[in-house]
Tab-separated table of C-alpha atoms in Angstrom:
chain	number	residue	atom	x	y	z
A	11	MET	CA	114.892	78.952	129.598
A	12	SER	CA	115.390	77.019	126.963
A	13	GLN	CA	114.468	74.130	124.758
A	14	THR	CA	116.504	71.539	122.730
A	15	VAL	CA	116.071	72.580	119.369
A	16	THR	CA	114.972	68.862	117.295
A	17	LYS	CA	114.337	68.081	113.906
A	18	GLU	CA	111.133	66.294	115.159
A	19	GLY	CA	110.357	69.310	117.019
A	20	ILE	CA	110.480	71.429	113.592
A	21	THR	CA	108.700	68.988	111.552
A	22	GLU	CA	106.029	69.068	113.600
A	23	VAL	CA	105.602	72.932	113.182
A	24	GLY	CA	102.712	73.627	111.008
A	25	THR	CA	101.950	77.529	109.607
A	26	MET	CA	99.146	77.615	111.557
A	27	LYS	CA	99.549	75.877	114.673
A	28	ARG	CA	102.397	77.700	116.545
A	29	ASP	CA	101.649	81.601	118.007
A	30	HIS	CA	105.309	82.186	119.670
A	31	TYR	CA	108.325	82.073	117.953
A	32	SER	CA	111.852	81.817	120.835
A	33	MET	CA	115.632	82.632	119.956
A	34	ILE	CA	117.677	80.176	118.770
A	35	ILE	CA	121.216	80.397	120.726
A	36	ASN	CA	123.662	77.685	120.537
A	37	GLY	CA	120.866	75.421	119.080
A	38	GLU	CA	118.265	75.768	121.861
A	39	ARG	CA	115.171	77.822	121.614
A	40	VAL	CA	115.479	80.773	124.265
A	41	GLU	CA	113.572	82.844	125.940
A	42	ASN	CA	114.269	86.461	127.235
A	43	SER	CA	115.663	86.133	130.892
A	44	ASN	CA	112.927	88.198	132.241
A	45	GLY	CA	109.970	86.669	130.108
A	46	GLU	CA	109.969	89.847	127.257
A	47	VAL	CA	108.415	89.372	124.673
A	48	PHE	CA	106.815	91.581	121.395
A	49	GLU	CA	104.007	90.733	119.003
A	50	THR	CA	104.596	90.795	115.403
A	51	PHE	CA	101.878	91.451	112.937
A	52	ASN	CA	100.326	90.688	109.439
A	53	PRO	CA	100.384	94.088	108.000
A	54	ALA	CA	98.084	93.239	105.648
A	55	LYS	CA	95.139	93.295	108.740
A	56	GLY	CA	96.937	95.284	111.094
A	57	GLU	CA	96.550	92.127	113.138
A	58	ALA	CA	98.834	90.208	115.736
A	59	ILE	CA	100.244	86.985	114.660
A	60	ALA	CA	102.125	85.572	116.881
A	61	THR	CA	104.823	86.806	120.244
A	62	VAL	CA	108.662	86.248	119.270
A	63	ALA	CA	111.243	86.497	122.127
A	64	ARG	CA	112.728	90.015	122.732
A	65	ALA	CA	117.056	89.531	123.140
A	66	ASN	CA	118.346	92.380	124.908
A	67	LYS	CA	121.862	92.505	125.656
A	68	GLU	CA	122.036	89.308	127.609
A	69	GLU	CA	120.966	87.397	124.974
A	70	ALA	CA	122.857	89.003	122.709
A	71	GLU	CA	125.937	88.025	124.510
A	72	LYS	CA	125.144	84.808	124.566
A	73	ALA	CA	124.499	84.620	121.096
A	74	VAL	CA	128.161	86.361	120.386
A	75	ARG	CA	130.157	83.447	123.292
A	76	ALA	CA	127.993	80.322	121.576
A	77	ALA	CA	128.802	82.103	117.985
A	78	ARG	CA	132.255	82.173	119.646
A	79	ASN	CA	132.521	78.793	120.557
A	80	ALA	CA	131.256	77.128	117.854
A	81	PHE	CA	134.418	78.999	115.671
A	82	ASP	CA	137.165	78.270	118.377
A	83	PHE	CA	136.653	75.067	119.274
A	84	GLY	CA	133.904	73.448	117.319
A	85	LYS	CA	134.344	71.053	113.956
A	86	TRP	CA	132.523	73.289	110.924
A	87	ARG	CA	135.196	75.303	109.861
A	88	LYS	CA	137.270	72.196	109.991
A	89	TYR	CA	134.774	70.196	107.742
A	90	PRO	CA	135.825	69.786	104.438
A	91	VAL	CA	134.446	71.773	101.909
A	92	GLY	CA	132.399	68.919	100.514
A	93	LYS	CA	130.453	68.312	103.751
A	94	ARG	CA	129.735	71.512	104.456
A	95	ALA	CA	128.333	72.134	100.992
A	96	ARG	CA	126.470	68.565	101.367
A	97	VAL	CA	125.043	70.588	104.678
A	98	LEU	CA	123.855	73.584	102.397
A	99	ASN	CA	122.340	71.757	99.790
A	100	LYS	CA	120.652	69.445	102.581
A	101	ILE	CA	119.473	73.361	104.420
A	102	ALA	CA	117.666	74.068	100.601
A	103	ALA	CA	115.903	70.389	100.278
A	104	ILE	CA	113.943	71.140	103.468
A	105	MET	CA	113.432	74.668	102.206
A	106	ARG	CA	111.666	72.808	99.427
A	107	GLU	CA	109.747	70.395	101.576
A	108	ARG	CA	108.644	73.156	102.912
A	109	PHE	CA	108.254	75.498	100.573
A	110	LYS	CA	104.125	76.354	101.171
A	111	GLU	CA	104.566	76.888	104.502
A	112	LEU	CA	108.058	79.278	103.904
A	113	VAL	CA	106.036	80.788	101.655
A	114	GLU	CA	102.608	81.062	103.942
A	115	ILE	CA	104.327	82.788	107.002
A	116	GLU	CA	106.244	85.341	104.416
A	117	VAL	CA	103.200	86.624	103.447
A	118	LEU	CA	101.806	86.748	106.726
A	119	ASN	CA	104.107	88.587	108.236
A	120	SER	CA	105.131	91.008	105.924
A	121	GLY	CA	101.897	91.654	103.861
A	122	LYS	CA	103.688	91.079	100.326
A	123	SER	CA	101.802	89.312	97.827
A	124	VAL	CA	102.476	85.272	97.361
A	125	GLY	CA	103.631	85.617	94.384
A	126	ALA	CA	106.462	88.131	95.112
A	127	ALA	CA	107.029	86.129	98.250
A	128	GLN	CA	107.269	82.580	95.912
A	129	VAL	CA	109.668	84.197	93.826
A	130	GLN	CA	111.717	85.186	97.126
A	131	ILE	CA	111.589	82.084	99.283
A	132	ASN	CA	112.567	79.900	95.708
A	133	GLN	CA	115.860	81.802	95.429
A	134	SER	CA	116.379	81.880	99.114
A	135	ILE	CA	116.882	78.101	98.251
A	136	GLU	CA	119.137	78.491	95.377
A	137	ASP	CA	121.179	80.682	97.247
A	138	PHE	CA	122.182	78.112	99.541
A	139	GLU	CA	122.373	75.879	96.405
A	140	PHE	CA	124.627	78.405	94.219
A	141	TYR	CA	127.019	78.461	97.250
A	142	ALA	CA	127.229	74.969	98.360
A	143	GLY	CA	128.777	74.502	94.592
A	144	ALA	CA	130.552	77.914	95.191
A	145	ILE	CA	132.725	76.852	97.892
A	146	VAL	CA	133.686	73.898	96.596
A	147	GLY	CA	136.077	75.634	93.525
A	148	HIS	CA	136.725	78.369	95.991
A	149	ARG	CA	140.706	78.848	96.781
A	150	GLY	CA	143.868	79.891	97.485
A	151	GLU	CA	146.166	80.391	94.516
A	152	VAL	CA	149.568	79.509	93.472
A	153	ASN	CA	152.345	82.943	93.162
A	154	ASN	CA	155.073	83.289	90.723
A	155	MET	CA	158.284	83.626	93.018
A	156	PRO	CA	162.241	83.837	93.107
A	157	TYR	CA	163.921	80.853	92.796
A	158	GLY	CA	163.970	78.589	96.110
A	159	PHE	CA	160.856	80.552	97.280
A	160	PHE	CA	157.358	78.878	96.945
A	161	ASN	CA	154.543	81.149	97.910
A	162	TYR	CA	150.384	80.111	98.005
A	163	THR	CA	147.298	82.044	99.699
A	164	HIS	CA	144.927	80.098	101.926
A	165	LYS	CA	141.667	80.803	102.284
A	166	GLU	CA	140.278	81.360	106.024
A	167	PRO	CA	137.069	82.045	107.358
A	168	VAL	CA	137.214	85.687	108.947
A	169	GLY	CA	135.358	84.551	112.159
A	170	VAL	CA	132.239	85.213	114.053
A	171	CYS	CA	129.812	87.612	111.862
A	172	ALA	CA	126.978	89.784	112.333
A	173	GLN	CA	124.349	89.616	110.257
A	174	ILE	CA	121.862	92.531	110.363
A	175	ILE	CA	118.383	91.620	108.419
A	176	PRO	CA	116.104	94.023	106.698
A	177	TRP	CA	111.632	93.576	107.098
A	178	ASN	CA	111.209	94.525	103.016
A	179	TYR	CA	113.161	90.917	102.136
A	180	PRO	CA	113.321	88.642	105.539
A	181	MET	CA	114.092	85.110	104.159
A	182	MET	CA	115.825	86.405	100.806
A	183	MET	CA	118.302	88.886	102.376
A	184	ALA	CA	118.888	86.211	105.830
A	185	ALA	CA	119.788	83.599	102.862
A	186	TRP	CA	122.323	85.826	101.221
A	187	LYS	CA	123.843	86.407	104.146
A	188	ILE	CA	124.193	83.088	106.357
A	189	ALA	CA	124.719	80.804	103.209
A	190	PRO	CA	127.985	82.277	101.967
A	191	ALA	CA	128.927	82.800	105.746
A	192	ILE	CA	128.657	79.400	106.602
A	193	ALA	CA	129.743	77.926	103.451
A	194	ALA	CA	132.867	79.783	104.060
A	195	GLY	CA	133.435	78.538	107.471
A	196	CYS	CA	132.082	80.855	109.514
A	197	SER	CA	129.648	81.523	112.799
A	198	VAL	CA	126.417	83.847	112.670
A	199	VAL	CA	124.278	85.647	115.007
A	200	VAL	CA	121.465	86.671	113.078
A	201	LYS	CA	119.377	90.254	113.907
A	202	PRO	CA	116.471	89.531	111.982
A	203	ALA	CA	114.097	92.689	111.745
A	204	SER	CA	111.431	93.346	114.856
A	205	LEU	CA	109.125	93.071	112.434
A	206	THR	CA	109.346	90.580	110.333
A	207	PRO	CA	111.436	87.919	112.539
A	208	ILE	CA	109.519	84.673	111.643
A	209	THR	CA	111.418	83.162	108.672
A	210	ALA	CA	114.389	83.795	109.477
A	211	ILE	CA	114.135	82.008	112.980
A	212	ILE	CA	112.629	78.806	110.893
A	213	LEU	CA	115.569	79.426	108.372
A	214	ASN	CA	117.627	78.563	111.951
A	215	GLU	CA	115.855	75.423	112.972
A	216	ILE	CA	116.267	74.438	109.653
A	217	CYS	CA	120.175	74.732	109.187
A	218	HIS	CA	120.298	72.801	112.654
A	219	GLU	CA	117.649	69.889	111.002
A	220	ALA	CA	120.454	70.005	108.101
A	221	GLY	CA	123.517	69.386	110.370
A	222	VAL	CA	124.797	72.847	110.984
A	223	PRO	CA	126.555	72.188	114.282
A	224	GLU	CA	125.288	73.935	117.717
A	225	GLY	CA	125.886	77.727	117.645
A	226	VAL	CA	126.832	78.308	114.420
A	227	VAL	CA	123.622	79.691	113.167
A	228	ASN	CA	122.183	81.956	116.374
A	229	THR	CA	118.875	83.993	115.402
A	230	ILE	CA	118.096	86.857	118.057
A	231	PRO	CA	115.101	88.721	117.525
A	232	GLY	CA	115.616	92.336	119.295
A	233	SER	CA	115.481	96.301	118.506
A	234	GLY	CA	118.596	97.341	116.244
A	235	GLU	CA	119.060	100.366	118.871
A	236	VAL	CA	119.773	97.606	121.560
A	237	VAL	CA	120.957	93.923	119.876
A	238	GLY	CA	122.395	95.479	116.921
A	239	ASP	CA	124.422	98.219	118.366
A	240	TYR	CA	125.843	95.478	120.709
A	241	LEU	CA	126.837	93.131	118.286
A	242	VAL	CA	128.221	95.594	116.125
A	243	GLN	CA	130.404	97.333	119.038
A	244	HIS	CA	131.182	93.616	120.131
A	245	GLN	CA	134.990	92.475	120.464
A	246	ASP	CA	134.377	89.519	119.168
A	247	VAL	CA	132.419	90.041	115.923
A	248	ASN	CA	134.728	89.582	113.662
A	249	LYS	CA	132.384	90.744	110.412
A	250	VAL	CA	129.046	93.043	110.074
A	251	ALA	CA	127.041	92.622	107.175
A	252	PHE	CA	123.934	94.949	107.342
A	253	THR	CA	121.206	95.117	104.815
A	254	GLY	CA	119.025	98.850	105.334
A	255	SER	CA	118.695	102.583	105.121
A	256	THR	CA	122.337	104.729	104.878
A	257	PRO	CA	121.532	106.925	107.975
A	258	THR	CA	121.712	103.565	109.850
A	259	GLY	CA	124.604	102.171	107.716
A	260	ARG	CA	126.355	105.083	109.086
A	261	ASP	CA	126.317	104.798	112.238
A	262	ILE	CA	127.219	101.108	112.556
A	263	MET	CA	130.367	102.193	110.010
A	264	GLU	CA	130.817	104.674	113.164
A	265	LYS	CA	130.487	102.291	115.129
A	266	ALA	CA	132.455	99.695	114.133
A	267	SER	CA	135.388	101.722	113.713
A	268	SER	CA	136.402	100.892	117.002
A	269	THR	CA	137.368	97.778	116.709
A	270	LEU	CA	138.041	97.675	112.672
A	271	LYS	CA	135.691	94.960	111.942
A	272	ARG	CA	134.908	93.563	108.092
A	273	LEU	CA	132.209	95.759	106.412
A	274	THR	CA	129.123	94.893	103.988
A	275	LEU	CA	126.625	97.502	103.337
A	276	GLU	CA	123.485	97.152	101.198
A	277	LEU	CA	121.946	100.407	101.612
A	278	GLY	CA	119.419	102.865	99.854
A	279	GLY	CA	118.949	103.354	97.200
A	280	LYS	CA	116.753	106.111	94.370
A	281	SER	CA	117.820	104.358	91.032
A	282	PRO	CA	117.111	105.616	87.783
A	283	ASN	CA	114.826	104.412	84.578
A	284	ILE	CA	115.704	105.520	81.665
A	285	VAL	CA	113.540	104.956	78.432
A	286	PHE	CA	115.185	106.088	75.335
A	287	GLU	CA	113.791	107.166	72.517
A	288	ASP	CA	114.370	103.602	70.477
A	289	ALA	CA	113.075	101.564	73.711
A	290	ASP	CA	110.626	98.449	72.747
A	291	LEU	CA	107.397	100.040	74.566
A	292	GLU	CA	105.806	96.541	74.997
A	293	ALA	CA	108.723	95.911	77.217
A	294	ALA	CA	109.819	99.135	78.669
A	295	VAL	CA	106.279	99.778	79.675
A	296	PRO	CA	105.859	96.478	82.274
A	297	GLY	CA	109.274	96.417	83.111
A	298	SER	CA	109.361	99.965	84.391
A	299	LEU	CA	105.803	98.978	85.843
A	300	PHE	CA	107.380	95.642	87.702
A	301	GLY	CA	110.603	97.932	88.308
A	302	ILE	CA	108.742	99.825	90.909
A	303	PHE	CA	105.550	98.373	91.789
A	304	PHE	CA	107.541	94.846	92.668
A	305	ASN	CA	106.789	93.843	96.328
A	306	THR	CA	104.794	97.245	96.744
A	307	GLY	CA	108.022	99.554	95.840
A	308	GLN	CA	109.391	98.550	99.281
A	309	SER	CA	113.225	97.663	97.922
A	310	CYS	CA	116.783	99.111	97.444
A	311	GLU	CA	116.764	99.099	94.364
A	312	ALA	CA	113.418	99.906	93.465
A	313	ARG	CA	113.566	102.353	90.485
A	314	SER	CA	112.071	105.252	91.720
A	315	ARG	CA	113.007	107.827	89.575
A	316	MET	CA	111.586	107.161	85.476
A	317	PHE	CA	113.166	109.215	82.825
A	318	VAL	CA	111.398	109.101	79.555
A	319	HIS	CA	112.647	110.816	76.234
A	320	GLU	CA	110.315	113.442	75.157
A	321	SER	CA	109.823	112.166	71.454
A	322	ILE	CA	107.899	108.824	73.155
A	323	TYR	CA	106.769	110.641	76.978
A	324	ASP	CA	103.142	110.563	76.294
A	325	ASP	CA	102.920	106.704	74.154
A	326	PHE	CA	105.325	105.807	76.990
A	327	MET	CA	103.386	107.407	79.582
A	328	GLU	CA	99.613	106.556	78.353
A	329	GLY	CA	100.223	103.167	78.542
A	330	PHE	CA	102.082	103.390	81.608
A	331	VAL	CA	99.549	105.065	83.811
A	332	GLU	CA	97.133	102.739	82.348
A	333	LYS	CA	98.622	99.494	83.564
A	334	THR	CA	99.556	100.909	86.433
A	335	LYS	CA	95.441	101.828	87.282
A	336	LYS	CA	95.312	97.861	86.037
A	337	LEU	CA	97.057	96.346	89.465
A	338	GLN	CA	95.047	94.580	91.795
A	339	LEU	CA	95.553	95.307	95.539
A	340	GLY	CA	94.023	92.724	97.906
A	341	ASP	CA	94.104	90.089	99.726
A	342	PRO	CA	97.866	89.148	99.656
A	343	PHE	CA	96.991	85.389	99.221
A	344	ASP	CA	95.120	86.143	96.221
A	345	LYS	CA	97.446	84.886	93.210
A	346	GLY	CA	96.060	87.669	91.341
A	347	THR	CA	96.998	90.185	93.166
A	348	HIS	CA	100.048	92.455	92.092
A	349	VAL	CA	100.815	94.710	95.223
A	350	GLY	CA	100.573	93.511	98.358
A	351	SER	CA	100.046	96.179	101.804
A	352	ILE	CA	102.905	98.241	103.210
A	353	ILE	CA	104.750	96.840	105.918
A	354	SER	CA	103.408	99.595	108.713
A	355	ARG	CA	100.998	102.019	109.499
A	356	ALA	CA	104.960	104.046	110.349
A	357	GLN	CA	105.859	103.346	107.070
A	358	LEU	CA	102.504	103.919	105.319
A	359	GLU	CA	102.866	107.754	107.134
A	360	LYS	CA	106.460	108.302	105.655
A	361	ILE	CA	105.277	106.992	102.142
A	362	ASP	CA	102.211	109.754	102.420
A	363	SER	CA	104.529	112.815	103.759
A	364	TYR	CA	106.771	112.378	100.532
A	365	VAL	CA	103.787	112.438	98.173
A	366	GLN	CA	101.933	115.413	99.858
A	367	SER	CA	105.577	117.223	99.838
A	368	ALA	CA	105.794	116.762	96.273
A	369	VAL	CA	102.101	118.776	95.364
A	370	GLU	CA	103.032	121.043	97.895
A	371	ASP	CA	105.730	121.505	95.356
A	372	GLY	CA	103.834	121.886	92.606
A	373	ALA	CA	103.831	118.225	90.991
A	374	THR	CA	101.011	116.342	89.756
A	375	ILE	CA	100.371	112.990	90.807
A	376	LEU	CA	98.744	111.533	87.622
A	377	THR	CA	97.138	108.187	89.331
A	378	GLY	CA	97.002	107.062	93.119
A	379	GLY	CA	98.389	109.080	95.822
A	380	LYS	CA	96.259	108.056	99.067
A	381	GLU	CA	95.775	105.384	101.108
A	382	MET	CA	93.458	102.951	100.426
A	383	LYS	CA	90.514	100.545	102.253
A	384	ILE	CA	90.429	97.179	101.181
A	385	GLU	CA	87.174	95.045	101.882
A	386	GLY	CA	88.276	92.100	104.617
A	387	PHE	CA	91.492	93.904	105.351
A	388	GLU	CA	90.198	97.649	106.297
A	389	ASN	CA	92.444	97.599	108.946
A	390	GLY	CA	95.570	96.801	106.704
A	391	TYR	CA	98.217	99.610	105.344
A	392	TRP	CA	97.491	100.188	102.062
A	393	TYR	CA	98.519	102.436	99.984
A	394	GLU	CA	97.907	103.713	96.399
A	395	PRO	CA	100.267	102.735	93.357
A	396	THR	CA	101.450	106.394	92.561
A	397	ILE	CA	103.097	108.547	89.425
A	398	ILE	CA	103.429	111.884	90.143
A	399	THR	CA	105.090	114.316	87.174
A	400	ASP	CA	106.024	117.625	86.870
A	401	VAL	CA	108.945	117.341	89.276
A	402	SER	CA	111.876	119.478	89.775
A	403	PRO	CA	115.478	117.592	90.793
A	404	GLU	CA	115.347	119.408	94.168
A	405	MET	CA	112.068	118.218	95.529
A	406	LYS	CA	112.342	115.749	98.349
A	407	ALA	CA	110.599	113.454	96.809
A	408	VAL	CA	112.460	113.191	94.059
A	409	ARG	CA	116.686	113.011	95.973
A	410	GLU	CA	115.338	111.242	98.880
A	411	GLU	CA	114.206	107.257	99.213
A	412	ILE	CA	110.716	106.931	99.285
A	413	PHE	CA	110.128	102.965	99.561
A	414	GLY	CA	106.961	102.752	98.494
A	415	PRO	CA	104.836	102.341	95.387
A	416	VAL	CA	105.577	105.551	94.308
A	417	VAL	CA	107.760	106.991	91.079
A	418	VAL	CA	108.857	110.224	89.758
A	419	VAL	CA	108.942	110.471	85.810
A	420	GLU	CA	110.732	113.220	84.255
A	421	LYS	CA	111.301	114.050	80.327
A	422	PHE	CA	114.699	114.006	78.844
A	423	ALA	CA	116.159	115.287	75.458
A	424	ASP	CA	119.564	113.773	75.246
A	425	GLU	CA	121.751	110.448	75.956
A	426	LYS	CA	124.645	112.883	77.990
A	427	GLU	CA	122.049	115.160	79.893
A	428	VAL	CA	120.169	112.387	80.836
A	429	ILE	CA	123.377	110.415	82.053
A	430	LYS	CA	124.326	113.754	84.513
A	431	ARG	CA	120.537	114.039	85.373
A	432	ALA	CA	120.534	109.676	86.640
A	433	ASN	CA	123.901	110.380	88.305
A	434	ASP	CA	122.743	113.500	90.311
A	435	THR	CA	122.269	111.354	93.549
A	436	GLU	CA	124.102	110.793	96.235
A	437	TYR	CA	123.431	106.800	95.702
A	438	GLY	CA	124.587	104.480	93.500
A	439	LEU	CA	122.137	100.798	93.524
A	440	GLY	CA	120.428	99.818	90.935
A	441	SER	CA	119.812	101.558	87.137
A	442	ALA	CA	117.684	100.063	84.199
A	443	ILE	CA	117.990	101.189	80.487
A	444	TRP	CA	115.412	100.596	78.300
A	445	THR	CA	117.036	100.656	74.466
A	446	THR	CA	117.139	98.177	71.143
A	447	ASN	CA	120.795	99.936	70.327
A	448	GLN	CA	123.309	97.651	72.119
A	449	ALA	CA	125.938	100.438	71.222
A	450	ARG	CA	123.886	102.869	73.251
A	451	ALA	CA	123.002	100.306	76.409
A	452	THR	CA	126.795	99.357	76.700
A	453	ARG	CA	127.920	102.951	76.571
A	454	VAL	CA	125.392	104.184	79.063
A	455	ALA	CA	125.797	101.323	81.051
A	456	HIS	CA	129.348	102.090	81.952
A	457	GLN	CA	128.767	105.609	82.725
A	458	ILE	CA	126.032	105.143	85.212
A	459	GLU	CA	127.649	105.007	88.999
A	460	ALA	CA	125.277	102.647	89.992
A	461	GLY	CA	126.127	98.982	91.071
A	462	ILE	CA	123.918	97.486	89.277
A	463	VAL	CA	122.472	98.153	85.830
A	464	MET	CA	119.911	96.332	84.237
A	465	VAL	CA	119.697	96.263	80.029
A	466	ASN	CA	115.845	95.737	78.858
A	467	SER	CA	115.289	93.956	81.526
A	468	PRO	CA	112.843	93.901	84.896
A	469	PHE	CA	115.111	92.010	86.933
A	470	SER	CA	117.710	93.038	89.164
A	471	ALA	CA	119.889	89.736	90.520
A	472	PHE	CA	120.060	85.897	90.078
A	473	PRO	CA	122.502	83.984	92.167
A	474	GLY	CA	125.434	84.052	90.682
A	475	THR	CA	125.170	88.235	89.683
A	476	PRO	CA	126.962	90.323	92.272
A	477	PHE	CA	124.297	92.749	94.010
A	478	GLY	CA	125.618	96.578	95.710
A	479	GLY	CA	126.295	99.716	95.246
A	480	TYR	CA	128.019	102.980	94.912
A	481	LYS	CA	128.285	105.815	96.817
A	482	GLN	CA	126.164	106.584	99.849
A	483	SER	CA	124.298	102.868	98.651
A	484	GLY	CA	126.934	100.849	100.669
A	485	PHE	CA	129.896	98.462	99.324
A	486	GLY	CA	130.716	94.769	99.430
A	487	ARG	CA	128.605	92.995	96.911
A	488	GLU	CA	126.889	89.700	98.239
A	489	LEU	CA	124.951	87.338	96.012
A	490	SER	CA	127.659	86.084	93.467
A	491	VAL	CA	131.090	84.350	94.026
A	492	GLU	CA	133.070	87.232	95.023
A	493	THR	CA	130.551	87.554	98.274
A	494	LEU	CA	132.657	84.462	99.752
A	495	ASP	CA	135.703	86.425	100.104
A	496	LEU	CA	133.845	89.416	102.184
A	497	TYR	CA	133.619	86.006	104.452
A	498	MET	CA	137.212	85.102	104.125
A	499	GLU	CA	140.629	85.823	104.854
A	500	ASP	CA	144.025	86.085	102.899
A	501	LYS	CA	146.833	84.393	104.161
A	502	SER	CA	150.110	84.469	102.207
A	503	VAL	CA	152.429	81.401	103.026
A	504	LEU	CA	155.885	81.515	102.057
A	505	SER	CA	158.485	79.141	101.664
A	506	TYR	CA	161.727	78.604	101.135
A	507	TYR	CA	163.487	75.798	99.549
A	508	GLY	CA	166.944	76.226	98.697
A	509	SER	CA	169.686	73.934	99.579
A	510	LYS	CA	172.005	76.556	100.768
A	511	PRO	CA	170.382	78.068	104.425
A	512	LEU	CA	169.607	81.258	104.264
A	513	ASN	CA	171.548	84.545	105.992
A	514	PRO	CA	170.416	88.070	104.919
A	515	PHE	CA	173.077	89.695	107.624
A	516	GLY	CA	175.977	87.676	106.843
A	517	VAL	CA	177.092	86.735	110.422
């Protein structure tokens, strides 16, 4: 069952007018062949807001076939880069026109605060604008050769890409992956998270409205165990880009190895936040607050391990606890709300289990540490912003990714010591340094084993800044010019232009 996606059909859809979302395959709205659907929820209220067509292997195969045909026989990869760039800019323009709608749907489907959603939708728009500009100047090279030979490298799109999107940044992560892939000339099959599939589906519709040909972008909501596994192992998928947990990333890497797929993995984190004795506390306190509690702590680069120099520990913690207690939780559409809901009951219980394990291990909770009931949102999933002290390195809450509004805080005495402790983790995604000593900032930044180092800044990324991790936080960099190369192959073309024929064997 399918229905052609048209511009008129898209623009008639308002935020509150639609209670069912279909898959998008080859430019058509497609339902499951057996009529299977699943409900998607507003976690702030614990209420279903729409049904979504469930993809299984049959639909995944259709999506791969559509993407393969679009790549092998379609016109998108053959477009001049300037024409592809104009389409990407058109996508961004339509997203700006529908900004309020996209923000509202993102809030409804994820429970995040409207302020967080506005930032993320805006960056999603900027991602398409960034890659529209980046692809125009992205080219191969001419290399120095012996006399009589000419060599250049030609960049070609890698092919069909499976892109597996997490639930914590539904639209933004989709934009991070779709924009560079289609800018490079690839075709994609997007599998959004089952908890938050709506904005990825709408983004696919916007791509078609902007002029992306049928089959270049396909979106199939479904389970990771069925749809994700099928895409990862499919021989006609050339590349997989995944953002999610480290255990799932390992599984994807193993399964993709059978066909030697290109991989980009942006995985878990347990990022350190180091506050030195010379830090400007007026910046470090609110910056550290944002670093852990933005997006309800449900962020891979959340600065969830805090190290504070012993000489300023009391002053810093007094301000940090005070500001944490002032954070507003409640109606996600209220502009005064700082912290939204947890994504699901299961995730809330996981967060609480980590907090309780810390208490059992002898840690102290300075504030928070329990589920909340919010008036008007009693059935939603809410957890108090939590600060834990008196921790030790072997504690589960210190070593493992909690993925919620929970920070563990430790004292340190000197620079060498804190670098060693900051690096004592299997992860290496983000990190933050607060100091007014630029030499120290540079020295420490170069020793931290992480792909991202924030110096006196709560913000981890803008379009153009490479985003990715060391160690078990994955590999590959997104959000930057270099990302385009993850979706391209370099072909070396070597020509001989000498006047005499070459006869290496001399026969």
